[in-house]
Short mmCIF file of C-alpha atoms in Angstrom, two decimals:
data_model
loop_
_atom_site.label_atom_id
_atom_site.label_comp_id
_atom_site.label_asym_id
_atom_site.label_seq_id
_atom_site.Cartn_x
_atom_site.Cartn_y
_atom_site.Cartn_z
CA UNK A 1 -9.40 -16.97 32.48
CA UNK A 2 -6.96 -18.53 30.21
CA UNK A 3 -3.17 -18.95 30.17
CA UNK A 4 -1.60 -16.69 27.29
CA UNK A 5 2.02 -17.14 26.22
CA UNK A 6 3.45 -14.33 24.29
CA UNK A 7 6.58 -14.68 22.01
CA UNK A 8 8.11 -11.34 21.78
CA UNK A 9 8.62 -8.21 23.77
CA UNK A 10 7.73 -5.24 21.48
CA UNK A 11 4.84 -2.87 21.19
CA UNK A 12 2.29 -5.39 20.11
CA UNK A 13 3.55 -8.00 22.85
CA UNK A 14 3.11 -5.21 25.44
CA UNK A 15 -0.47 -4.15 24.01
CA UNK A 16 -1.98 -7.71 23.93
CA UNK A 17 -0.03 -8.77 27.21
CA UNK A 18 -1.39 -5.57 29.01
CA UNK A 19 -5.10 -6.24 27.87
CA UNK A 20 -4.88 -9.82 28.73
CA UNK A 21 -3.41 -9.25 32.26
CA UNK A 22 -5.87 -6.58 32.93
CA UNK A 23 -8.74 -9.01 31.76
CA UNK A 24 -7.38 -11.39 34.34
CA UNK A 25 -5.72 -13.85 32.23
CA UNK A 26 -2.56 -15.57 33.30
CA UNK A 27 0.38 -14.12 31.07
CA UNK A 28 3.67 -15.67 30.08
CA UNK A 29 6.27 -13.60 28.25
CA UNK A 30 9.15 -15.11 26.22
CA UNK A 31 11.77 -13.21 24.41
CA UNK A 32 15.09 -13.98 22.79
CA UNK A 33 16.43 -11.12 25.22
CA UNK A 34 15.49 -12.47 28.83
CA UNK A 35 16.03 -8.91 30.18
CA UNK A 36 13.42 -7.56 27.84
CA UNK A 37 11.01 -10.19 28.86
CA UNK A 38 11.47 -9.34 32.54
CA UNK A 39 10.95 -5.61 31.74
CA UNK A 40 7.98 -6.31 29.85
CA UNK A 41 6.35 -8.91 32.40
CA UNK A 42 7.04 -6.41 35.20
CA UNK A 43 5.28 -3.57 33.22
CA UNK A 44 2.27 -5.63 32.07
CA UNK A 45 1.40 -6.51 35.64
CA UNK A 46 1.65 -8.59 38.99
CA UNK A 47 1.99 -12.46 38.48
CA UNK A 48 3.05 -12.18 34.88
CA UNK A 49 5.95 -14.67 34.39
CA UNK A 50 8.60 -15.27 32.00
CA UNK A 51 10.28 -18.21 30.46
CA UNK A 52 13.17 -19.19 28.46
CA UNK A 53 12.74 -18.34 24.66
CA UNK A 54 12.38 -21.65 22.73
CA UNK A 55 11.11 -23.67 25.45
CA UNK A 56 7.68 -25.26 25.37
CA UNK A 57 5.18 -22.43 26.29
CA UNK A 58 2.66 -23.08 29.09
CA UNK A 59 -0.21 -21.20 27.25
CA UNK A 60 -3.21 -22.40 25.80
CA UNK A 61 -3.09 -19.53 23.43
CA UNK A 62 0.30 -18.42 22.25
CA UNK A 63 0.73 -15.16 20.59
CA UNK A 64 3.36 -14.86 17.91
CA UNK A 65 4.33 -11.29 18.59
CA UNK A 66 7.45 -11.11 16.86
CA UNK A 67 8.28 -9.35 13.50
CA UNK A 68 7.12 -11.34 10.31
CA UNK A 69 10.95 -11.26 9.16
CA UNK A 70 11.87 -13.55 12.01
CA UNK A 71 8.49 -15.49 12.81
CA UNK A 72 9.30 -18.52 10.56
CA UNK A 73 12.61 -18.94 12.29
CA UNK A 74 10.96 -18.60 15.66
CA UNK A 75 8.18 -21.04 14.90
CA UNK A 76 10.77 -23.57 13.71
CA UNK A 77 12.90 -23.14 16.76
CA UNK A 78 10.19 -23.69 18.94
CA UNK A 79 9.17 -26.82 16.93
CA UNK A 80 7.27 -29.64 18.82
CA UNK A 81 6.98 -27.10 21.75
CA UNK A 82 4.05 -25.79 19.60
CA UNK A 83 2.45 -29.10 18.85
CA UNK A 84 -1.27 -28.97 19.26
CA UNK A 85 -1.21 -25.38 20.31
CA UNK A 86 -3.41 -22.49 19.21
CA UNK A 87 -1.02 -20.01 17.75
CA UNK A 88 -2.33 -16.35 17.17
CA UNK A 89 -0.56 -14.95 14.08
CA UNK A 90 -0.57 -11.06 14.34
CA UNK A 91 2.32 -10.43 11.90
CA UNK A 92 2.40 -8.34 8.79
CA UNK A 93 4.61 -9.49 6.13
CA UNK A 94 5.08 -5.97 4.68
CA UNK A 95 7.94 -5.12 2.54
CA UNK A 96 10.39 -2.19 3.24
CA UNK A 97 8.53 0.12 0.85
CA UNK A 98 5.40 -0.18 2.94
CA UNK A 99 3.35 -0.65 -0.13
CA UNK A 100 3.62 -4.42 -0.84
CA UNK A 101 4.11 -7.79 0.64
CA UNK A 102 7.12 -9.93 1.02
CA UNK A 103 5.28 -13.36 0.70
CA UNK A 104 5.18 -15.33 -2.28
CA UNK A 105 2.31 -14.31 -4.48
CA UNK A 106 0.69 -17.90 -3.97
CA UNK A 107 0.96 -17.63 -0.39
CA UNK A 108 0.76 -15.17 2.62
CA UNK A 109 2.02 -14.96 6.02
CA UNK A 110 -0.42 -17.19 7.93
CA UNK A 111 0.10 -19.89 5.22
CA UNK A 112 3.92 -19.64 5.67
CA UNK A 113 3.50 -19.80 9.36
CA UNK A 114 1.28 -22.86 9.09
CA UNK A 115 3.86 -24.56 7.05
CA UNK A 116 6.60 -23.94 9.59
CA UNK A 117 4.57 -25.03 12.62
CA UNK A 118 3.69 -28.55 13.72
CA UNK A 119 0.92 -30.04 11.70
CA UNK A 120 -1.45 -30.25 14.45
CA UNK A 121 -0.91 -26.44 15.58
CA UNK A 122 -4.03 -24.28 15.00
CA UNK A 123 -3.13 -21.01 13.26
CA UNK A 124 -5.43 -18.11 13.69
CA UNK A 125 -4.83 -14.59 12.35
CA UNK A 126 -5.94 -11.81 14.42
CA UNK A 127 -4.87 -8.42 15.96
CA UNK A 128 -2.80 -7.69 12.89
CA UNK A 129 -4.81 -4.76 11.56
CA UNK A 130 -4.24 -2.37 14.56
CA UNK A 131 -1.30 -0.25 15.39
CA UNK A 132 0.06 -1.13 18.86
CA UNK A 133 -0.74 1.87 20.70
CA UNK A 134 -4.32 1.88 19.40
CA UNK A 135 -4.69 -1.64 20.48
CA UNK A 136 -3.24 -0.87 23.94
CA UNK A 137 -5.82 1.72 24.54
CA UNK A 138 -8.49 -0.72 23.30
CA UNK A 139 -10.69 1.83 21.85
CA UNK A 140 -10.81 4.92 19.78
CA UNK A 141 -13.37 7.61 19.71
CA UNK A 142 -15.03 5.71 22.72
CA UNK A 143 -15.69 2.86 20.29
CA UNK A 144 -14.20 -0.51 21.14
CA UNK A 145 -11.80 -1.87 18.49
CA UNK A 146 -12.88 -4.60 15.94
CA UNK A 147 -10.56 -7.59 15.77
CA UNK A 148 -10.79 -9.63 12.48
CA UNK A 149 -10.17 -13.16 12.87
CA UNK A 150 -9.43 -15.64 10.24
CA UNK A 151 -8.47 -19.52 10.43
CA UNK A 152 -9.39 -22.93 9.53
CA UNK A 153 -10.50 -24.43 12.90
CA UNK A 154 -13.60 -23.64 13.94
CA UNK A 155 -13.07 -24.30 17.68
CA UNK A 156 -9.83 -22.37 17.60
CA UNK A 157 -11.62 -19.39 16.09
CA UNK A 158 -14.20 -19.53 18.89
CA UNK A 159 -11.60 -19.37 21.59
CA UNK A 160 -9.98 -16.62 19.91
CA UNK A 161 -13.21 -14.94 19.56
CA UNK A 162 -13.83 -15.43 23.36
CA UNK A 163 -10.21 -14.13 24.24
CA UNK A 164 -10.90 -10.97 22.16
CA UNK A 165 -14.15 -10.40 23.58
CA UNK A 166 -12.70 -10.86 27.12
CA UNK A 167 -10.20 -7.93 26.31
CA UNK A 168 -13.14 -5.72 25.66
CA UNK A 169 -12.85 -5.89 21.89
CA UNK A 170 -15.31 -6.90 19.30
CA UNK A 171 -14.17 -10.31 17.56
CA UNK A 172 -15.23 -10.53 13.86
CA UNK A 173 -14.55 -13.68 12.18
CA UNK A 174 -13.92 -13.43 8.46
CA UNK A 175 -13.53 -16.87 7.33
CA UNK A 176 -10.98 -19.58 6.82
CA UNK A 177 -7.05 -19.32 6.79
CA UNK A 178 -7.01 -18.01 3.12
CA UNK A 179 -8.81 -14.88 4.41
CA UNK A 180 -5.63 -14.12 6.29
CA UNK A 181 -4.18 -12.80 2.99
CA UNK A 182 -6.96 -10.25 3.05
CA UNK A 183 -6.22 -9.35 6.56
CA UNK A 184 -2.42 -8.95 5.82
CA UNK A 185 -3.53 -6.55 3.06
CA UNK A 186 -5.27 -4.45 5.58
CA UNK A 187 -2.10 -3.60 6.94
CA UNK A 188 -1.06 -2.23 3.57
CA UNK A 189 -4.26 -0.13 3.60
CA UNK A 190 -3.44 1.24 7.10
CA UNK A 191 0.16 2.16 6.03
CA UNK A 192 -1.36 3.66 2.79
CA UNK A 193 -3.74 5.98 4.79
CA UNK A 194 -0.80 6.95 6.88
CA UNK A 195 1.32 7.73 3.95
CA UNK A 196 -1.47 9.59 1.76
CA UNK A 197 -4.46 11.04 3.68
CA UNK A 198 -4.52 10.55 7.52
CA UNK A 199 -0.80 11.34 8.16
CA UNK A 200 -0.73 9.78 11.59
CA UNK A 201 -1.33 6.44 13.19
CA UNK A 202 -3.98 7.26 15.73
CA UNK A 203 -6.81 5.51 14.04
CA UNK A 204 -8.56 2.00 13.61
CA UNK A 205 -10.10 0.35 10.75
CA UNK A 206 -13.33 -1.25 11.88
CA UNK A 207 -17.00 -1.86 10.94
CA UNK A 208 -19.82 0.44 11.44
CA UNK A 209 -23.15 -1.46 12.22
CA UNK A 210 -26.64 -0.11 13.06
CA UNK A 211 -26.82 -0.51 16.99
CA UNK B 1 -20.54 20.91 -10.24
CA UNK B 2 -19.32 18.19 -12.48
CA UNK B 3 -20.59 16.35 -15.39
CA UNK B 4 -20.78 12.55 -14.20
CA UNK B 5 -21.37 9.73 -16.76
CA UNK B 6 -22.31 6.36 -15.38
CA UNK B 7 -21.86 3.25 -17.45
CA UNK B 8 -24.49 0.73 -15.97
CA UNK B 9 -27.77 0.70 -14.41
CA UNK B 10 -27.70 -1.75 -11.34
CA UNK B 11 -27.51 -0.91 -7.61
CA UNK B 12 -24.15 0.94 -7.67
CA UNK B 13 -25.20 3.04 -10.68
CA UNK B 14 -28.23 4.07 -8.74
CA UNK B 15 -26.44 4.74 -5.58
CA UNK B 16 -23.70 6.87 -6.96
CA UNK B 17 -25.93 8.48 -9.54
CA UNK B 18 -28.65 9.30 -6.96
CA UNK B 19 -25.97 10.88 -4.72
CA UNK B 20 -24.26 12.79 -7.59
CA UNK B 21 -27.77 14.37 -8.63
CA UNK B 22 -28.78 15.13 -5.25
CA UNK B 23 -25.43 16.93 -4.95
CA UNK B 24 -26.26 19.04 -8.06
CA UNK B 25 -23.89 17.17 -10.43
CA UNK B 26 -24.98 16.74 -14.09
CA UNK B 27 -25.56 13.01 -14.65
CA UNK B 28 -25.79 11.01 -17.69
CA UNK B 29 -26.75 7.34 -17.56
CA UNK B 30 -25.75 4.64 -20.25
CA UNK B 31 -26.85 1.25 -20.18
CA UNK B 32 -26.59 -1.58 -22.95
CA UNK B 33 -30.38 -1.68 -22.25
CA UNK B 34 -31.78 1.75 -23.11
CA UNK B 35 -35.06 1.28 -21.20
CA UNK B 36 -33.33 0.39 -17.99
CA UNK B 37 -31.01 3.69 -18.51
CA UNK B 38 -34.22 5.62 -18.94
CA UNK B 39 -35.86 4.14 -15.78
CA UNK B 40 -32.71 4.63 -13.90
CA UNK B 41 -32.42 8.43 -15.28
CA UNK B 42 -35.96 9.14 -14.01
CA UNK B 43 -35.54 7.64 -10.78
CA UNK B 44 -32.30 9.44 -10.01
CA UNK B 45 -33.88 12.81 -10.67
CA UNK B 46 -34.90 15.63 -12.92
CA UNK B 47 -32.56 16.64 -15.65
CA UNK B 48 -30.63 13.41 -15.60
CA UNK B 49 -29.93 12.39 -19.19
CA UNK B 50 -29.36 9.14 -21.07
CA UNK B 51 -27.08 8.30 -24.14
CA UNK B 52 -26.46 5.40 -26.15
CA UNK B 53 -24.16 2.68 -24.76
CA UNK B 54 -20.79 2.76 -26.46
CA UNK B 55 -21.01 6.37 -27.58
CA UNK B 56 -18.48 8.86 -26.23
CA UNK B 57 -19.51 9.98 -22.61
CA UNK B 58 -19.96 13.63 -22.06
CA UNK B 59 -18.88 13.24 -18.22
CA UNK B 60 -15.65 14.58 -16.96
CA UNK B 61 -15.80 11.90 -14.55
CA UNK B 62 -16.94 8.29 -15.97
CA UNK B 63 -18.14 5.70 -13.44
CA UNK B 64 -17.64 2.06 -14.61
CA UNK B 65 -20.72 0.65 -12.85
CA UNK B 66 -20.96 -2.72 -14.55
CA UNK B 67 -20.06 -6.01 -13.15
CA UNK B 68 -16.15 -6.98 -13.12
CA UNK B 69 -17.28 -9.80 -15.37
CA UNK B 70 -18.01 -7.56 -18.18
CA UNK B 71 -16.10 -4.39 -17.45
CA UNK B 72 -13.10 -5.20 -19.62
CA UNK B 73 -15.38 -5.60 -22.72
CA UNK B 74 -17.24 -2.74 -21.91
CA UNK B 75 -14.10 -0.51 -21.76
CA UNK B 76 -12.75 -2.08 -24.86
CA UNK B 77 -16.02 -1.22 -26.64
CA UNK B 78 -16.09 2.47 -25.65
CA UNK B 79 -12.46 2.52 -26.84
CA UNK B 80 -11.15 6.05 -27.90
CA UNK B 81 -14.38 7.31 -26.43
CA UNK B 82 -12.67 7.16 -22.97
CA UNK B 83 -9.40 8.77 -24.22
CA UNK B 84 -8.18 11.26 -21.63
CA UNK B 85 -10.98 10.59 -19.32
CA UNK B 86 -11.08 10.01 -15.46
CA UNK B 87 -12.42 6.55 -15.06
CA UNK B 88 -13.65 5.61 -11.74
CA UNK B 89 -13.48 1.85 -11.24
CA UNK B 90 -16.05 0.48 -8.61
CA UNK B 91 -15.71 -3.08 -9.69
CA UNK B 92 -14.83 -6.14 -7.55
CA UNK B 93 -13.31 -9.17 -9.23
CA UNK B 94 -14.83 -11.62 -6.90
CA UNK B 95 -15.02 -15.31 -7.74
CA UNK B 96 -18.42 -17.27 -7.49
CA UNK B 97 -17.23 -18.73 -4.23
CA UNK B 98 -17.21 -15.20 -2.88
CA UNK B 99 -13.95 -16.05 -1.10
CA UNK B 100 -11.24 -15.41 -3.89
CA UNK B 101 -10.56 -13.12 -6.73
CA UNK B 102 -10.68 -13.77 -10.48
CA UNK B 103 -7.90 -11.79 -11.46
CA UNK B 104 -4.51 -13.21 -12.30
CA UNK B 105 -2.31 -13.42 -9.19
CA UNK B 106 0.23 -10.87 -10.61
CA UNK B 107 -2.56 -8.41 -11.52
CA UNK B 108 -5.80 -6.91 -10.23
CA UNK B 109 -9.05 -5.56 -11.45
CA UNK B 110 -7.91 -1.65 -11.71
CA UNK B 111 -4.68 -3.01 -13.60
CA UNK B 112 -6.72 -5.06 -16.11
CA UNK B 113 -8.98 -2.09 -16.80
CA UNK B 114 -6.00 0.10 -17.31
CA UNK B 115 -4.78 -2.26 -19.67
CA UNK B 116 -8.07 -2.45 -21.65
CA UNK B 117 -8.42 1.47 -21.60
CA UNK B 118 -6.70 4.07 -23.85
CA UNK B 119 -3.24 4.75 -22.41
CA UNK B 120 -4.21 8.38 -21.61
CA UNK B 121 -7.16 7.54 -19.51
CA UNK B 122 -6.85 7.93 -15.72
CA UNK B 123 -8.16 5.12 -13.67
CA UNK B 124 -9.05 5.64 -10.04
CA UNK B 125 -10.47 2.86 -7.90
CA UNK B 126 -13.15 4.11 -5.49
CA UNK B 127 -16.55 3.14 -4.21
CA UNK B 128 -15.86 -0.50 -4.26
CA UNK B 129 -15.79 -1.19 -0.50
CA UNK B 130 -19.47 -0.48 0.06
CA UNK B 131 -22.65 -2.24 -0.41
CA UNK B 132 -24.92 -0.37 -2.74
CA UNK B 133 -27.92 0.19 -0.41
CA UNK B 134 -25.48 1.44 2.31
CA UNK B 135 -23.75 3.78 -0.35
CA UNK B 136 -27.09 5.03 -1.35
CA UNK B 137 -28.02 6.04 2.31
CA UNK B 138 -24.54 7.81 2.42
CA UNK B 139 -24.02 7.05 6.25
CA UNK B 140 -24.40 4.51 8.76
CA UNK B 141 -24.86 4.96 12.55
CA UNK B 142 -24.99 8.59 11.58
CA UNK B 143 -21.54 8.45 10.39
CA UNK B 144 -20.64 9.42 6.93
CA UNK B 145 -19.13 6.57 4.84
CA UNK B 146 -15.37 6.55 4.22
CA UNK B 147 -14.41 6.07 0.37
CA UNK B 148 -10.95 4.66 -0.13
CA UNK B 149 -9.29 5.90 -3.19
CA UNK B 150 -6.38 4.56 -5.15
CA UNK B 151 -4.85 5.52 -8.37
CA UNK B 152 -1.45 6.72 -10.21
CA UNK B 153 -2.37 10.27 -11.22
CA UNK B 154 -2.44 12.80 -8.38
CA UNK B 155 -4.83 15.24 -10.07
CA UNK B 156 -7.29 12.38 -10.84
CA UNK B 157 -7.25 11.26 -7.32
CA UNK B 158 -7.84 15.06 -6.19
CA UNK B 159 -10.88 15.27 -8.52
CA UNK B 160 -12.26 12.00 -7.16
CA UNK B 161 -11.52 13.20 -3.56
CA UNK B 162 -13.63 16.44 -4.39
CA UNK B 163 -16.44 14.52 -5.95
CA UNK B 164 -16.59 12.10 -2.94
CA UNK B 165 -16.57 15.07 -0.63
CA UNK B 166 -19.40 16.89 -2.63
CA UNK B 167 -21.49 13.75 -1.95
CA UNK B 168 -21.22 14.25 1.69
CA UNK B 169 -18.62 11.03 2.07
CA UNK B 170 -15.36 11.21 3.38
CA UNK B 171 -12.51 10.61 0.72
CA UNK B 172 -9.35 8.64 2.00
CA UNK B 173 -6.65 8.25 -0.49
CA UNK B 174 -4.63 5.25 0.15
CA UNK B 175 -1.92 5.07 -2.52
CA UNK B 176 -1.22 4.43 -6.13
CA UNK B 177 -2.97 2.05 -8.60
CA UNK B 178 -1.30 -0.83 -6.86
CA UNK B 179 -3.38 -0.19 -3.77
CA UNK B 180 -6.42 -1.12 -5.65
CA UNK B 181 -5.53 -4.59 -5.20
CA UNK B 182 -5.73 -4.18 -1.39
CA UNK B 183 -9.12 -2.36 -1.86
CA UNK B 184 -10.27 -5.22 -3.92
CA UNK B 185 -9.29 -7.50 -1.10
CA UNK B 186 -11.60 -5.50 1.16
CA UNK B 187 -14.62 -6.72 -0.82
CA UNK B 188 -13.62 -10.19 0.26
CA UNK B 189 -13.58 -9.11 3.89
CA UNK B 190 -17.09 -7.63 3.53
CA UNK B 191 -18.16 -10.91 1.99
CA UNK B 192 -16.38 -12.78 4.90
CA UNK B 193 -18.03 -10.77 7.33
CA UNK B 194 -21.55 -11.38 5.90
CA UNK B 195 -20.82 -15.15 5.81
CA UNK B 196 -19.15 -15.68 9.18
CA UNK B 197 -20.09 -12.99 11.72
CA UNK B 198 -22.45 -10.21 10.79
CA UNK B 199 -24.85 -12.19 8.66
CA UNK B 200 -26.30 -9.22 6.98
CA UNK B 201 -25.03 -6.41 4.57
CA UNK B 202 -26.21 -3.42 6.58
CA UNK B 203 -22.66 -2.32 7.51
CA UNK B 204 -19.73 -0.23 6.24
CA UNK B 205 -16.11 -0.79 6.89
CA UNK B 206 -14.30 2.58 7.78
CA UNK B 207 -12.03 4.46 9.76
CA UNK B 208 -12.16 5.63 13.36
CA UNK B 209 -10.50 8.82 14.18
CA UNK B 210 -10.17 10.87 17.29
CA UNK B 211 -12.23 13.97 16.36
#
């Protein structure tokens, strides 16, 4: 059992928070709108707490479940409250055309977050390749979802892998932080599938392996 | 039935050529090494022909099945022989570290190929997200493979989709040519999975959809 702090109160916060509470983790919810945090905490389950946005999170693992458009400001606002913490970056820096990324060509979302966070925070990219309602369900076609994981710190990746596994999902480490750029591209892939061939969001990208 | 010309004689040429011949398409093989072209043609099946490297391909669909390191030179060498043709770009511009791409940051493989090809050639990215031996098998875990398709010309994408479907695989169009960059990133994803979590190449990235 771990303590998970979730910053945000949208669909991804609800999905990850719901899975975490169900798996027996302690969950703390923080939203700029305290009423929304309360609603989400009550919805996620008994014993889920809320805390004031911007105060130091109690969690060992902190989920950055806010849109990419605001995540850098949020991380800066938390500042030293995130020192030494394991931050899971679930964001996708997608442009409004849904076909390109807003990040500079020589950077990517997780890199920008690392620059905004305290130097000793560990950034791990994960959960960004799924639609929230699919993630909330935890499986599709009775196959549990694959969660791709990228980050520089080996121990942090191992902790995120264990967390993912505790949720009933399959963790798949893909490399160092630089690989987060590739995971961010996978969001474009999903949006491209929605626009061009699949036409809905009830699907998951994953890996087929011989059993 | 279509006429397919394959430029190249490696694993991907064998995989796509094998599937195409089995599906009843006419297949032409062209390799810089005529002996290799002959060996591959004989291996693929009866009636598979060879032609001299650099001469105008007879195929309606031309598979660029050479490594990215040489594909631009190959396309330039064919020159006007590729005018008006549908070129399937299966290449991956992966650097020797297997973690990054060799293309300029403001470009990507399919874009560089389009610049090297005659202006009226249609470039469609496809087949680049699979390992050749998995592609040759056509399925994994008894699920047929997903082939992601990106390109600018709608009719060319439709023809590639029909070709993919004729091979027993599932075509999934993901968008315009710009999305080929994302498909090229998926090769990094596969290589990252091999290096970090899966440790072998007997897998396929695909989409799970409710049936």
